[in-house]
Structures are given as C-alpha cells and as structure tokens.
Short mmCIF file of N, CA and C in Angstrom, two decimals:
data_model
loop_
_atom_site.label_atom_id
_atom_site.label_comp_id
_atom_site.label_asym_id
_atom_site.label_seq_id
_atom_site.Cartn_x
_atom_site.Cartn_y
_atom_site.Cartn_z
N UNK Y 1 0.83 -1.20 0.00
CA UNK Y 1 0.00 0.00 0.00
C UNK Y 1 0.87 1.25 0.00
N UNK Y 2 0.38 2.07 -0.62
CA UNK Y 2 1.29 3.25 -0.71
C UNK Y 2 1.03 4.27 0.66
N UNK Y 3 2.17 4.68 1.03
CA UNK Y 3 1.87 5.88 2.19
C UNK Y 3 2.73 7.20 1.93
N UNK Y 4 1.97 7.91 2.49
CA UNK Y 4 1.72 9.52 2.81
C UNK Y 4 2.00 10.25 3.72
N UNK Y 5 3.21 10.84 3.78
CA UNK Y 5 3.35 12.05 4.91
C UNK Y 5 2.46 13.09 4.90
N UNK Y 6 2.60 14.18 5.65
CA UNK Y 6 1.70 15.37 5.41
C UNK Y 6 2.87 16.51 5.63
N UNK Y 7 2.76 17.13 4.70
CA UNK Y 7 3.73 18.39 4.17
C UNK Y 7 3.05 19.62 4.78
N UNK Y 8 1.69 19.76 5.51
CA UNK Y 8 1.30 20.68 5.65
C UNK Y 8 0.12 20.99 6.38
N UNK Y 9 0.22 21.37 7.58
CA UNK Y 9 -0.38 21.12 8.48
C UNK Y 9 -1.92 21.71 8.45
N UNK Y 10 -3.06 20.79 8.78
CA UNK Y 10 -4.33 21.24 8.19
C UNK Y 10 -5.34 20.56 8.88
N UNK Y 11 -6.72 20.93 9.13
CA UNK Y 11 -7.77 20.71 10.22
C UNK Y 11 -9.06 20.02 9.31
N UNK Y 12 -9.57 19.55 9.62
CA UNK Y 12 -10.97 18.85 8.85
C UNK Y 12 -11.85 18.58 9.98
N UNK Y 13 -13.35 18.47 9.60
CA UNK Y 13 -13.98 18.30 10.17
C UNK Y 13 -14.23 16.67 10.51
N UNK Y 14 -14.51 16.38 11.60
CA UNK Y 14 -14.92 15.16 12.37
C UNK Y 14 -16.16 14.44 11.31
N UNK Y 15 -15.86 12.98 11.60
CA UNK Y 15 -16.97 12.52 11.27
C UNK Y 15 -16.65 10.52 11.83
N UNK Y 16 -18.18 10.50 12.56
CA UNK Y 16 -17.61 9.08 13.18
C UNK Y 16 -18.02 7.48 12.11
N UNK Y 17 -17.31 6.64 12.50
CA UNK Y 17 -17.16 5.43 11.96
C UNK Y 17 -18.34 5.20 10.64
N UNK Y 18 -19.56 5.44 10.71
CA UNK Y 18 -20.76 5.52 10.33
C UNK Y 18 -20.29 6.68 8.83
N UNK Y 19 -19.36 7.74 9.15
CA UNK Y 19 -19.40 8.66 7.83
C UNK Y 19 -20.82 10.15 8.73
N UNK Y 20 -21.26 10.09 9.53
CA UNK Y 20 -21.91 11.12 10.20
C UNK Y 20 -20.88 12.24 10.80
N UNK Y 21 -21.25 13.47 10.08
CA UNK Y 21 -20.39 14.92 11.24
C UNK Y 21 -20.51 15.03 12.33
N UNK Y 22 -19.37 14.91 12.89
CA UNK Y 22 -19.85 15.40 14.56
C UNK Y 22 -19.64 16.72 15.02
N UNK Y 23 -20.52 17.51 14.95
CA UNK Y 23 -20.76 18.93 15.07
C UNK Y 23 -19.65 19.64 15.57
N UNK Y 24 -18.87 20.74 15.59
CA UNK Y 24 -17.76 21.30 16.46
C UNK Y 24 -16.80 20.23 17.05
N UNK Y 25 -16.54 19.37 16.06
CA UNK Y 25 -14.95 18.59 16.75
C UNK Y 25 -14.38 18.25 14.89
N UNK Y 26 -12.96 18.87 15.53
CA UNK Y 26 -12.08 18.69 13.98
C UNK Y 26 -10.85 18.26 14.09
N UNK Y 27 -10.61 17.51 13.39
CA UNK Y 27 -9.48 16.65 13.62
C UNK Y 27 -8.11 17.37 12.86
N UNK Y 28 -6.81 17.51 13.82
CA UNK Y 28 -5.91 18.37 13.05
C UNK Y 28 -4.77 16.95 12.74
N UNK Y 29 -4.51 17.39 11.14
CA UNK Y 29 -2.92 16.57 10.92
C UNK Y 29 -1.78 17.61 10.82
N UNK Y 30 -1.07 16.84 11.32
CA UNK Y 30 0.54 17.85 11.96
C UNK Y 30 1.70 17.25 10.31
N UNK Y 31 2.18 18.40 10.02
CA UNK Y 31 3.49 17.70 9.30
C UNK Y 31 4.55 16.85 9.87
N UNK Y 32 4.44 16.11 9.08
CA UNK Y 32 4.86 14.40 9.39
C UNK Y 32 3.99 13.67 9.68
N UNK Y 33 2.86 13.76 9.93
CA UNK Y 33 2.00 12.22 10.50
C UNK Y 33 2.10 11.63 8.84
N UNK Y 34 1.75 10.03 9.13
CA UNK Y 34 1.86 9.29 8.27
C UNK Y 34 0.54 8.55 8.18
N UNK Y 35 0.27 8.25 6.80
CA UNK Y 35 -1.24 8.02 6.30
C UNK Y 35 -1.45 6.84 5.00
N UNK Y 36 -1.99 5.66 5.71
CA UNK Y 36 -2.32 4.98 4.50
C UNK Y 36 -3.15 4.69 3.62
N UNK Y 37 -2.64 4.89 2.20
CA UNK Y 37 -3.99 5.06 1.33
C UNK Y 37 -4.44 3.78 0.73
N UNK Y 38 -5.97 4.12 1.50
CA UNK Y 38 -7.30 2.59 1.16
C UNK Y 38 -7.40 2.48 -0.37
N UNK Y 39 -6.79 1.70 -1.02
CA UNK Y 39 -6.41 1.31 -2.62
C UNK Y 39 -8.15 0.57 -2.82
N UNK Y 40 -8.71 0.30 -1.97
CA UNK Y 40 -10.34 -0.44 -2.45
C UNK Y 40 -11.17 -0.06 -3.15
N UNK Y 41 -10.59 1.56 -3.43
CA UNK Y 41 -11.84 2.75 -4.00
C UNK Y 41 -12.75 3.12 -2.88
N UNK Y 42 -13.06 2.34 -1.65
CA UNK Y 42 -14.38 2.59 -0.64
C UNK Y 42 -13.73 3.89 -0.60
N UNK Y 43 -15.44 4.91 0.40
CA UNK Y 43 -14.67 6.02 0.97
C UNK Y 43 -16.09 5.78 1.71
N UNK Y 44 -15.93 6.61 2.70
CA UNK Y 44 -16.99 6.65 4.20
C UNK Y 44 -17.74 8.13 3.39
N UNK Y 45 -17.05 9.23 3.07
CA UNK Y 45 -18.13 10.05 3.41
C UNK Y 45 -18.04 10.36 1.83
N UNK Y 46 -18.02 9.98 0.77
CA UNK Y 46 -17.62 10.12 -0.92
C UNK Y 46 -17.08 10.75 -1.20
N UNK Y 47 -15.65 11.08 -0.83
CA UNK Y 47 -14.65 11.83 -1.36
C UNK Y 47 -13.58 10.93 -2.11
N UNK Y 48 -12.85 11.50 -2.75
CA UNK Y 48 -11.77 10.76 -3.72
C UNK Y 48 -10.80 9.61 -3.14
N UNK Y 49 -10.25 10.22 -2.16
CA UNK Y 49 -9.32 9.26 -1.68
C UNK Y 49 -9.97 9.65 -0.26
N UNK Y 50 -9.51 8.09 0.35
CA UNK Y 50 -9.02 7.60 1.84
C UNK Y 50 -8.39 7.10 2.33
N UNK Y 51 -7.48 7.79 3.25
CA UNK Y 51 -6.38 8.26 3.86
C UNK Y 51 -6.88 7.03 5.74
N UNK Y 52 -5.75 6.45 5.58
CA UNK Y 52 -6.17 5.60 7.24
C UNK Y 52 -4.52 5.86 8.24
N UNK Y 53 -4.91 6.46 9.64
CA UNK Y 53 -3.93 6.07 10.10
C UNK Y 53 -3.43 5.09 10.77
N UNK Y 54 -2.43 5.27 11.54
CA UNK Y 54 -2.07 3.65 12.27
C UNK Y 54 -2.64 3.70 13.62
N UNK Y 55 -3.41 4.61 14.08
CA UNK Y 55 -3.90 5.45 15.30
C UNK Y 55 -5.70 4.70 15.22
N UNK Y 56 -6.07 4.33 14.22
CA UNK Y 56 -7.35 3.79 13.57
C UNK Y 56 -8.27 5.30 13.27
N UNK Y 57 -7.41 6.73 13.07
CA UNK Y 57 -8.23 7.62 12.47
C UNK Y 57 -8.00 7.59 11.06
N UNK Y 58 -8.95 8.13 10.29
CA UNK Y 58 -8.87 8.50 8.95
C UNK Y 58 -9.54 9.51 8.28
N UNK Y 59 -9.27 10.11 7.14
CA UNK Y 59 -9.68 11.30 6.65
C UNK Y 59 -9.73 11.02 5.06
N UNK Y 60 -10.86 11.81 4.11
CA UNK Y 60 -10.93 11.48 2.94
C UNK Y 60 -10.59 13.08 2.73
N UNK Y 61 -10.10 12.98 0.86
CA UNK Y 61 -10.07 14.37 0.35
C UNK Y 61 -9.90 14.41 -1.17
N UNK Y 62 -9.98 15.34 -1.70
CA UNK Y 62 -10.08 15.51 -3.38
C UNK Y 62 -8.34 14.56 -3.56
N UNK Y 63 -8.65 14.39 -4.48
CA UNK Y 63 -7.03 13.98 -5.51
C UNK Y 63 -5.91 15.40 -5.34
N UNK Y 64 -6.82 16.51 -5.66
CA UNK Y 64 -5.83 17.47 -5.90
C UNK Y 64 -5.34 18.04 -4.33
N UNK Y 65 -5.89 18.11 -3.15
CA UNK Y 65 -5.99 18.26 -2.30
C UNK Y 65 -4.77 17.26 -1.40
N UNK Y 66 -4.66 16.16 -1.73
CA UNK Y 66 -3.42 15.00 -1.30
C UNK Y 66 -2.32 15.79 -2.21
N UNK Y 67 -2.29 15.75 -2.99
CA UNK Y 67 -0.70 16.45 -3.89
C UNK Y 67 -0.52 17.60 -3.18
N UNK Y 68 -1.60 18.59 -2.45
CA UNK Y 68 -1.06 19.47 -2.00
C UNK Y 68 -0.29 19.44 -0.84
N UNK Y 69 -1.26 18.81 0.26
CA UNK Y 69 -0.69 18.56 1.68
C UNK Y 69 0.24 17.36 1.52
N UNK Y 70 0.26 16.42 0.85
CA UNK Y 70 0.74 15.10 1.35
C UNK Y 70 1.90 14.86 -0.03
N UNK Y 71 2.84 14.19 0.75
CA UNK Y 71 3.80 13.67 -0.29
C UNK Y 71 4.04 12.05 -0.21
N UNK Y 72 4.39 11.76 -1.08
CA UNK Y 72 4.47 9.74 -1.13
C UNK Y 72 5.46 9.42 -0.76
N UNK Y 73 5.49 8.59 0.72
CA UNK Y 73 7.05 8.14 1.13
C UNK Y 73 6.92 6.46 0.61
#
C-alpha cells in the first residue's frame, strides 16, 4: 500500500465510523504524520481518496488536495 506524509499542516472536520459529522470537533494533521492510502476505491463520506492512520483515524479528500498537503514516502 502506498503511504503519505503530510507536508502541511491542516484541520478537517470530524466525522464518526458511520461517515456522520460530529458537530464542532475537527481533527488536526501535523506535518509528518503518516497516512495509508485505502487502494479499495471505498470512501466513508464520498470523497476521492481515503487516507487511514495507524492510530485507527482516517480522513478522505479531493485527488488534488493530497498532492497538496501530502507527499508519497
């Protein structure tokens, strides 16, 4: 599986196991966390890619949006 640093530190909104928002809680990634990308095509809330950490959080986002923040280690 291919993985992903984060080049750039950035906040998203919460959403639990189910793919539901959880109102006022946002999850921040720090440069350097590391992120593996779900090659299945699934995504929880229908965004392009999904991003899993080793922490069992994860975050989805556009294609163009990973090239920005994230680089391929």
């Amino acid at each position: 599986m291919k993985k992903y640093r984060c080049k750039k530190s950035f906040s998203v909104e919460s959403y639990d196991e189910g793919g539901f928002l959880i109102p006022n809680k946002y999850m921040f990634v720090d440069v350097g966390d590391i992120y593996e990308l779900d090659e299945s095509g699934r995504t929880i809330i229908g965004a392009e890619i999904h991003l899993d950490a080793s922490d069992g959080s994860w975050l989805e986002m556009s294609s163009e949006s990973l090239q920005e923040m994230f680089e391929e280690i």
